[in-house]
Short mmCIF file of C-alpha atoms in Angstrom, two decimals:
data_model
loop_
_atom_site.label_atom_id
_atom_site.label_comp_id
_atom_site.label_asym_id
_atom_site.label_seq_id
_atom_site.Cartn_x
_atom_site.Cartn_y
_atom_site.Cartn_z
CA MET A 228 238.48 -48.15 -10.39
CA GLY A 229 239.92 -51.53 -10.43
CA GLY A 230 243.60 -52.46 -9.15
CA PRO A 231 246.52 -52.49 -10.87
CA ALA A 232 246.39 -54.86 -14.52
CA ILE A 233 247.94 -58.46 -13.86
CA PRO A 234 249.53 -59.85 -16.79
CA PRO A 235 247.48 -63.14 -18.24
CA GLU A 236 250.52 -65.73 -17.12
CA GLY A 237 251.26 -64.45 -13.87
CA THR A 238 254.05 -61.21 -12.66
CA PRO A 239 256.87 -61.74 -14.13
CA GLU A 240 260.35 -63.13 -13.37
CA GLY A 241 262.69 -60.53 -11.30
CA ILE A 242 259.81 -58.59 -10.59
CA PRO A 243 258.75 -57.73 -6.71
CA GLY A 244 255.61 -58.63 -5.54
CA GLY A 245 253.05 -56.72 -3.46
CA GLY A 246 251.61 -52.77 -4.21
CA GLU A 247 254.76 -51.36 -3.55
CA ASP A 248 256.34 -51.17 -7.14
CA ASP A 249 255.25 -48.03 -8.17
CA TYR A 250 255.84 -49.79 -11.65
CA ARG A 251 254.09 -52.75 -12.03
CA SER A 252 250.88 -51.77 -13.74
CA VAL A 253 252.94 -50.85 -16.61
CA VAL A 254 255.23 -53.76 -16.90
CA PHE A 255 254.25 -56.05 -19.66
CA ASP A 256 255.88 -59.31 -20.42
CA GLU A 257 255.50 -61.47 -23.79
CA SER A 258 252.39 -63.09 -23.32
CA PHE A 259 250.45 -60.34 -22.27
CA VAL A 260 251.54 -58.89 -25.61
CA ARG A 261 250.91 -61.60 -28.11
CA ALA A 262 246.95 -61.48 -26.14
CA ALA A 263 246.30 -57.73 -26.99
CA ARG A 264 243.78 -56.97 -29.68
CA LEU A 265 245.65 -53.88 -31.39
CA GLN A 266 249.03 -54.01 -32.11
CA GLU A 267 251.26 -50.50 -33.04
CA SER A 268 252.55 -50.25 -36.56
CA SER A 269 256.34 -50.11 -36.78
CA ALA A 270 258.22 -47.25 -37.56
CA ARG A 271 258.67 -48.00 -40.81
CA GLU A 272 255.24 -48.91 -41.47
CA ARG A 273 254.37 -45.26 -40.15
CA LEU A 274 256.45 -44.00 -42.67
CA GLY A 275 253.96 -44.86 -45.16
CA ASP A 276 251.22 -42.28 -46.07
CA HIS A 277 247.96 -42.70 -44.32
CA ALA A 278 249.69 -45.72 -42.23
CA PRO A 279 247.54 -45.70 -39.09
CA ALA A 280 249.42 -45.79 -35.57
CA VAL A 281 248.05 -48.62 -34.45
CA ARG A 282 246.40 -51.85 -36.42
CA ARG A 283 243.42 -54.55 -34.77
CA ARG A 284 245.39 -58.14 -34.85
CA ALA A 285 243.09 -61.01 -35.97
CA PRO A 286 241.66 -63.32 -33.16
CA LEU A 287 243.65 -65.86 -32.20
CA HIS A 288 242.65 -69.40 -33.35
CA ARG A 289 242.97 -72.07 -30.64
CA GLY A 290 241.67 -76.05 -30.87
CA LEU A 291 238.96 -77.36 -29.43
CA SER A 292 238.74 -77.67 -25.91
CA ARG A 293 238.95 -81.36 -24.21
CA GLN A 294 235.44 -81.39 -22.89
CA ALA A 295 233.97 -79.75 -27.04
CA LEU A 296 235.77 -82.44 -28.25
CA VAL A 297 234.48 -85.31 -26.23
CA LEU A 298 230.95 -83.63 -27.15
CA VAL A 299 231.13 -84.21 -30.57
CA VAL A 300 232.24 -87.67 -30.46
CA LEU A 301 229.26 -88.25 -28.13
CA ILE A 302 227.10 -86.97 -30.27
CA ALA A 303 228.46 -88.85 -33.49
CA VAL A 304 228.16 -91.73 -31.45
CA ALA A 305 224.05 -91.30 -30.67
CA PHE A 306 223.50 -90.36 -34.60
CA GLY A 307 224.73 -93.25 -35.84
CA THR A 308 223.14 -95.49 -33.32
CA ALA A 309 219.90 -94.12 -33.73
CA ILE A 310 220.50 -94.67 -38.01
CA TYR A 311 221.83 -98.59 -37.52
CA MET A 312 218.74 -98.97 -35.32
CA GLY A 313 216.53 -97.79 -38.16
CA ILE A 314 217.62 -99.82 -40.37
CA ARG A 315 218.16 -103.24 -38.59
CA HIS A 316 214.45 -103.80 -37.44
CA PRO A 317 214.74 -105.20 -33.32
CA TYR A 318 213.14 -108.00 -34.35
CA GLN A 319 215.51 -109.06 -36.85
CA SER A 320 218.60 -110.96 -35.09
CA ALA A 321 215.71 -113.74 -33.56
CA VAL A 322 214.13 -114.08 -36.70
CA ALA A 323 217.40 -115.60 -38.33
CA THR A 324 218.54 -117.79 -35.89
CA ARG A 325 215.22 -119.41 -36.08
CA PRO A 326 215.12 -122.05 -38.11
CA ALA A 327 212.05 -122.43 -41.15
CA GLU A 328 209.61 -125.33 -40.76
CA PRO A 329 209.93 -128.04 -43.84
CA LEU A 330 206.76 -127.93 -46.02
CA ARG A 331 204.79 -130.88 -44.98
CA MET A 332 201.97 -131.71 -48.43
CA THR A 333 199.75 -134.24 -49.73
CA VAL A 334 198.65 -134.71 -53.54
CA VAL A 335 195.68 -136.46 -53.39
CA PRO A 336 194.69 -137.51 -57.02
CA LEU A 337 190.99 -137.72 -57.67
CA ALA A 338 189.90 -140.65 -61.03
CA PRO A 339 186.94 -140.20 -62.87
CA ILE A 340 183.89 -142.37 -62.77
CA GLY A 341 182.81 -143.15 -66.18
CA LYS A 342 184.40 -140.88 -68.97
CA VAL A 343 185.70 -137.27 -68.90
CA PRO A 344 182.74 -135.06 -69.91
CA GLY A 345 184.09 -132.51 -73.17
CA ALA A 346 183.01 -129.76 -75.46
CA THR A 347 184.65 -127.38 -77.82
CA ASP A 348 183.86 -124.45 -76.25
CA PRO A 349 185.51 -124.34 -72.73
CA GLU A 350 182.65 -122.06 -71.89
CA ASP A 351 179.76 -124.32 -72.08
CA LEU A 352 182.07 -126.83 -69.56
CA TYR A 353 182.19 -124.18 -67.03
CA ALA A 354 178.22 -122.80 -67.35
CA HIS A 355 177.49 -126.59 -66.84
CA SER A 356 179.53 -127.08 -63.90
CA PRO A 357 180.03 -126.16 -60.32
CA ALA A 358 182.24 -123.70 -61.43
CA ALA A 359 179.86 -121.67 -62.93
CA GLU A 360 179.23 -118.97 -60.26
CA PHE A 361 182.78 -118.30 -59.60
CA ALA A 362 185.11 -115.47 -60.53
CA ILE A 363 188.05 -115.45 -62.98
CA GLY A 364 191.51 -115.60 -62.12
CA ALA A 365 192.58 -113.06 -58.69
CA GLU A 366 189.59 -112.00 -58.73
CA GLY A 367 188.29 -115.36 -57.04
CA ILE A 368 191.05 -114.37 -54.38
CA PRO A 369 189.35 -111.36 -52.63
CA LEU A 370 190.85 -110.42 -49.31
CA PRO A 371 188.74 -110.54 -45.90
CA ALA A 372 187.89 -107.40 -43.60
CA VAL A 373 191.05 -106.85 -41.51
CA ARG A 374 191.04 -106.59 -37.99
CA ARG A 375 194.41 -105.84 -36.29
CA THR A 376 195.23 -107.93 -33.92
CA ALA A 377 196.85 -108.02 -30.59
CA HIS A 378 200.96 -107.78 -31.74
CA PHE A 379 200.20 -106.68 -35.56
CA SER A 380 198.29 -103.39 -36.75
CA ASP A 381 195.93 -103.53 -39.57
CA SER A 382 198.77 -102.85 -42.28
CA GLN A 383 200.18 -105.74 -41.17
CA VAL A 384 197.57 -107.98 -41.27
CA VAL A 385 197.05 -106.51 -44.78
CA ALA A 386 200.62 -107.22 -45.98
CA ALA A 387 200.48 -110.85 -44.40
CA LEU A 388 197.02 -111.66 -46.83
CA THR A 389 198.69 -109.79 -49.80
CA THR A 390 202.01 -112.23 -49.59
CA ALA A 391 199.59 -115.22 -49.58
CA LYS A 392 197.30 -113.78 -52.59
CA ASP A 393 200.19 -112.79 -54.20
CA TYR A 394 201.52 -116.66 -53.87
CA LEU A 395 198.55 -118.37 -54.99
CA VAL A 396 198.15 -116.02 -58.23
CA ARG A 397 201.82 -116.79 -58.77
CA SER A 398 201.62 -120.49 -58.34
CA SER A 399 198.12 -120.93 -59.52
CA LEU A 400 197.09 -118.83 -62.06
CA TYR A 401 200.59 -118.31 -63.96
CA PRO A 402 200.77 -119.31 -67.83
CA GLU A 403 204.64 -119.84 -67.32
CA VAL A 404 204.24 -121.76 -64.01
CA ILE A 405 201.57 -123.64 -65.04
CA ASP A 406 203.08 -125.12 -67.94
CA GLY A 407 206.34 -125.94 -66.32
CA GLN A 408 208.56 -123.46 -67.98
CA ASP A 409 209.17 -121.22 -64.77
CA VAL A 410 209.03 -121.72 -61.24
CA ARG A 411 211.34 -117.97 -60.46
CA PRO A 412 207.69 -116.24 -59.73
CA VAL A 413 206.83 -118.50 -56.80
CA ARG A 414 210.20 -119.57 -55.53
CA ILE A 415 210.84 -115.48 -54.67
CA MET A 416 207.71 -115.12 -52.43
CA LEU A 417 209.45 -118.03 -50.50
CA ASP A 418 210.97 -117.20 -47.18
CA SER A 419 214.94 -117.80 -47.69
CA ARG A 420 214.91 -120.18 -45.65
CA GLN A 421 213.16 -122.58 -47.45
CA LEU A 422 214.63 -122.55 -50.95
CA GLU A 423 216.72 -125.21 -50.01
CA GLN A 424 213.78 -127.49 -49.71
CA PHE A 425 212.16 -125.94 -52.75
CA ASP A 426 215.26 -126.58 -55.17
CA GLN A 427 215.72 -130.24 -53.93
CA SER A 428 212.04 -130.56 -54.94
CA PHE A 429 212.71 -129.26 -57.88
CA ARG A 430 215.94 -131.17 -58.89
CA HIS A 431 214.75 -134.46 -57.50
CA PRO A 432 210.96 -134.66 -57.20
CA VAL A 433 209.93 -137.35 -55.07
CA ALA A 434 206.66 -138.20 -53.34
CA ASP A 435 207.87 -138.54 -50.05
CA GLY A 436 205.31 -136.04 -48.56
CA ARG A 437 208.30 -133.51 -48.38
CA HIS A 438 209.59 -132.79 -51.82
CA ALA A 439 206.62 -132.99 -54.85
CA PRO A 440 206.73 -129.94 -56.90
CA THR A 441 202.69 -130.07 -57.32
CA GLY A 442 202.71 -129.28 -53.54
CA TRP A 443 204.27 -126.20 -53.94
CA LEU A 444 202.31 -124.91 -57.19
CA VAL A 445 200.09 -126.38 -59.95
CA ARG A 446 201.72 -127.21 -63.23
CA PHE A 447 200.93 -130.19 -65.94
CA ASP A 448 203.07 -132.21 -67.95
CA SER A 449 203.11 -129.70 -71.70
CA THR A 450 203.49 -132.59 -73.26
CA GLU A 451 200.00 -133.69 -72.73
CA ALA A 452 197.90 -131.39 -71.71
CA GLN A 453 197.78 -127.60 -72.41
CA LEU A 454 195.37 -125.03 -71.16
CA ALA A 455 192.42 -124.04 -73.49
CA ASP A 456 191.22 -121.02 -71.88
CA ARG A 457 193.32 -118.60 -69.79
CA SER A 458 190.67 -117.15 -67.69
CA ILE A 459 190.78 -119.82 -65.02
CA ARG A 460 187.60 -119.62 -62.49
CA VAL A 461 188.69 -119.36 -59.13
CA ARG A 462 186.53 -119.73 -55.28
CA GLY A 463 187.89 -119.53 -52.26
CA THR A 464 188.99 -117.97 -48.45
CA LEU A 465 191.13 -116.56 -46.28
CA ARG A 466 191.93 -116.51 -42.90
CA VAL A 467 194.63 -114.71 -40.63
CA THR A 468 195.42 -115.74 -37.24
CA GLU A 469 198.08 -114.02 -34.52
CA THR A 470 200.45 -117.06 -33.94
CA ASP A 471 202.22 -115.17 -31.01
CA ALA A 472 203.77 -112.31 -30.57
CA ALA A 473 206.15 -112.61 -33.61
CA THR A 474 204.09 -114.65 -36.59
CA LEU A 475 200.94 -114.37 -38.52
CA ASP A 476 199.03 -117.38 -40.04
CA VAL A 477 197.49 -117.21 -43.08
CA THR A 478 194.99 -120.26 -43.94
CA ALA A 479 194.11 -120.13 -47.92
CA ASP A 480 191.42 -122.68 -49.44
CA HIS A 481 190.55 -122.43 -52.80
CA THR A 482 189.30 -124.57 -56.23
CA PHE A 483 191.18 -123.67 -59.04
CA VAL A 484 189.50 -124.92 -62.70
CA TYR A 485 191.26 -125.17 -65.71
CA ALA A 486 190.14 -125.70 -69.28
CA VAL A 487 192.22 -128.14 -70.98
CA ARG A 488 192.83 -129.95 -74.06
CA PRO A 489 195.67 -132.06 -75.39
CA ALA A 490 199.18 -130.23 -76.19
CA GLY A 491 199.63 -128.58 -79.13
CA ALA A 492 195.84 -129.14 -80.33
CA GLY A 493 194.10 -126.69 -81.82
CA ALA A 494 190.50 -125.08 -80.82
CA GLU A 495 188.54 -127.73 -82.91
CA ALA A 496 189.65 -130.06 -80.26
CA ALA A 497 187.33 -131.02 -77.39
CA ALA A 498 188.31 -129.85 -74.11
CA SER A 499 188.06 -130.94 -70.51
CA LEU A 500 187.98 -129.49 -67.14
CA LEU A 501 190.60 -129.55 -64.41
CA THR A 502 189.67 -129.01 -61.13
CA VAL A 503 192.37 -128.18 -58.31
CA ARG A 504 191.58 -127.61 -54.67
CA ARG A 505 194.29 -126.39 -52.40
CA VAL A 506 194.42 -125.83 -48.79
CA LEU A 507 197.61 -123.83 -48.03
CA HIS A 508 198.90 -122.94 -44.55
CA PHE A 509 201.68 -119.47 -44.53
CA ARG A 510 203.69 -118.35 -41.39
CA MET A 511 204.79 -114.92 -41.45
CA ASP A 512 207.35 -113.38 -39.25
CA ARG A 513 207.99 -109.67 -39.60
CA ASN A 514 210.72 -109.89 -42.27
CA ASP A 515 208.52 -111.97 -44.09
CA LEU A 516 206.39 -108.88 -43.81
CA ARG A 517 208.71 -106.36 -44.88
CA LEU A 518 209.89 -108.61 -47.54
CA HIS A 519 206.68 -109.77 -48.86
CA GLN A 520 207.54 -112.95 -48.18
CA ALA A 521 206.27 -115.92 -46.85
CA GLN A 522 207.03 -119.68 -45.03
CA LEU A 523 204.49 -122.19 -46.73
CA LEU A 524 204.11 -125.18 -43.85
CA GLY A 525 200.78 -126.84 -45.52
CA SER A 526 200.22 -128.02 -48.79
CA SER A 527 197.37 -130.35 -49.17
CA VAL A 528 196.21 -131.04 -52.88
CA GLN A 529 193.39 -132.62 -54.69
CA ALA A 530 193.17 -132.85 -58.66
CA GLY A 531 191.01 -134.72 -60.80
CA PRO A 532 190.41 -135.84 -63.15
CA LEU A 533 193.80 -137.45 -62.75
CA SER A 534 194.44 -141.19 -63.19
CA CYS A 535 195.80 -143.09 -59.95
CA GLY A 536 198.23 -144.96 -61.78
CA VAL A 537 200.05 -141.95 -62.61
CA ASP A 538 202.38 -140.18 -60.32
CA ALA A 539 201.35 -136.46 -59.62
CA ALA A 540 203.85 -135.50 -57.57
CA ASN A 541 206.30 -133.99 -60.72
CA HIS A 542 203.07 -133.17 -62.49
CA LEU A 543 199.49 -133.33 -63.02
CA HIS A 544 198.16 -135.39 -65.65
CA PRO A 545 195.24 -134.58 -66.34
CA LEU A 546 192.55 -137.38 -68.17
CA LEU A 547 191.50 -135.22 -70.96
CA ALA A 548 188.01 -135.42 -72.53
CA GLY A 549 186.53 -138.71 -73.63
CA ARG A 550 189.30 -140.96 -71.47
CA THR A 551 188.47 -143.13 -68.43
CA ALA A 552 190.05 -144.35 -65.78
CA LYS A 553 189.76 -146.90 -62.93
CA PRO A 554 188.15 -145.40 -59.50
CA GLY A 555 190.57 -146.17 -56.49
CA GLY A 556 189.77 -144.85 -52.53
CA PRO A 557 186.59 -143.53 -51.00
CA PRO A 558 184.36 -143.28 -53.54
CA GLY A 559 182.67 -139.83 -54.35
CA THR A 560 185.46 -136.85 -53.09
CA ASP A 561 184.14 -133.90 -54.29
CA PRO A 562 187.05 -130.96 -54.40
CA TYR A 563 183.99 -128.29 -54.43
CA THR A 564 183.18 -129.35 -50.92
CA PRO A 565 185.28 -128.68 -47.64
CA ASP A 566 186.34 -131.64 -45.36
CA THR A 567 185.52 -134.72 -48.15
CA PRO A 568 187.52 -137.70 -47.08
CA THR A 569 190.38 -138.26 -49.84
CA SER A 570 193.28 -141.34 -49.17
CA LEU A 571 196.19 -141.97 -51.55
CA CYS A 572 193.97 -141.83 -54.56
CA GLY A 573 190.45 -140.53 -54.28
CA SER A 574 187.24 -141.06 -56.96
CA LEU A 575 186.18 -137.09 -57.98
CA ALA A 576 182.69 -137.02 -57.37
CA ARG A 577 179.86 -137.37 -60.55
CA ALA A 578 178.37 -133.52 -58.79
CA ALA A 579 182.10 -132.77 -59.72
CA GLN A 580 182.13 -132.77 -63.59
CA PRO A 581 180.29 -130.86 -66.04
CA LYS A 582 176.55 -132.38 -66.86
CA ILE A 583 177.38 -132.42 -71.02
#
């Protein structure tokens, strides 16, 4: 059997050491007694009926050891770090410090040759124009087949194309934007770093290649013209490329055809067609993709029939049915045909007008 028991806190003072003390095994100090799991009932307690001679003591509750406390703190720090890194995208700090490029834009009015054709029914105008086979509204802006790039997944490429399409829809097809009542549907689509330039364009519009509202969106002067038909005809393409490991570029080249008539006129007034070709260059980083926003870097607009003598920076001023204008610039500019020459003002090709 084992040797004599040793109290938890060592040999009590005054008790001789070694194996010579025959009573060493029965000497208990205070710490030994406190550590005992069983405790003898007192004499008074034993006087009661059915009182047990001994009772079991509740185990002592000791605080966490230093090692356990350190382990708990380390686990909490690691868990908090994992949550923080999950919320904060690793590219976010780099994106925040990179300034957005300002939008560069050109708006070229195209003057008609001769009188502007007109018809009471807008459908007749569309049927006799190059827009006869165009789709209506957003259906004319289909997404191309998607392939992942070296640093972006299929879903990210789709997100970039969808963002560009939504910008085109909001800035070219929303009636409240076209008639100049509201710019917010377009503004919320822009990267926040371009909002100052956007707001400046509408507070103080000027044809300086940076601050023309018609470079950001399509809108008419509502005191002169209104939509005769909300079924706007559209045709064009979207193309996406990877600029670098952090950004995707989307190029949108679309022609929009609007049926318009004089402001306040009824359905009996003759309508005419306004053709607007927009070539937009978007750039999106990962933060833009997450927020469904874009940086608009380039905007090239050709619109006609317009008069070369009227400023097209703030609003488009379509020439309505039966009106004429003095042509300017190189003749034969056709917004339906890519890569045709333009200048500060061009002439709208006869082939671009309805044959009525």
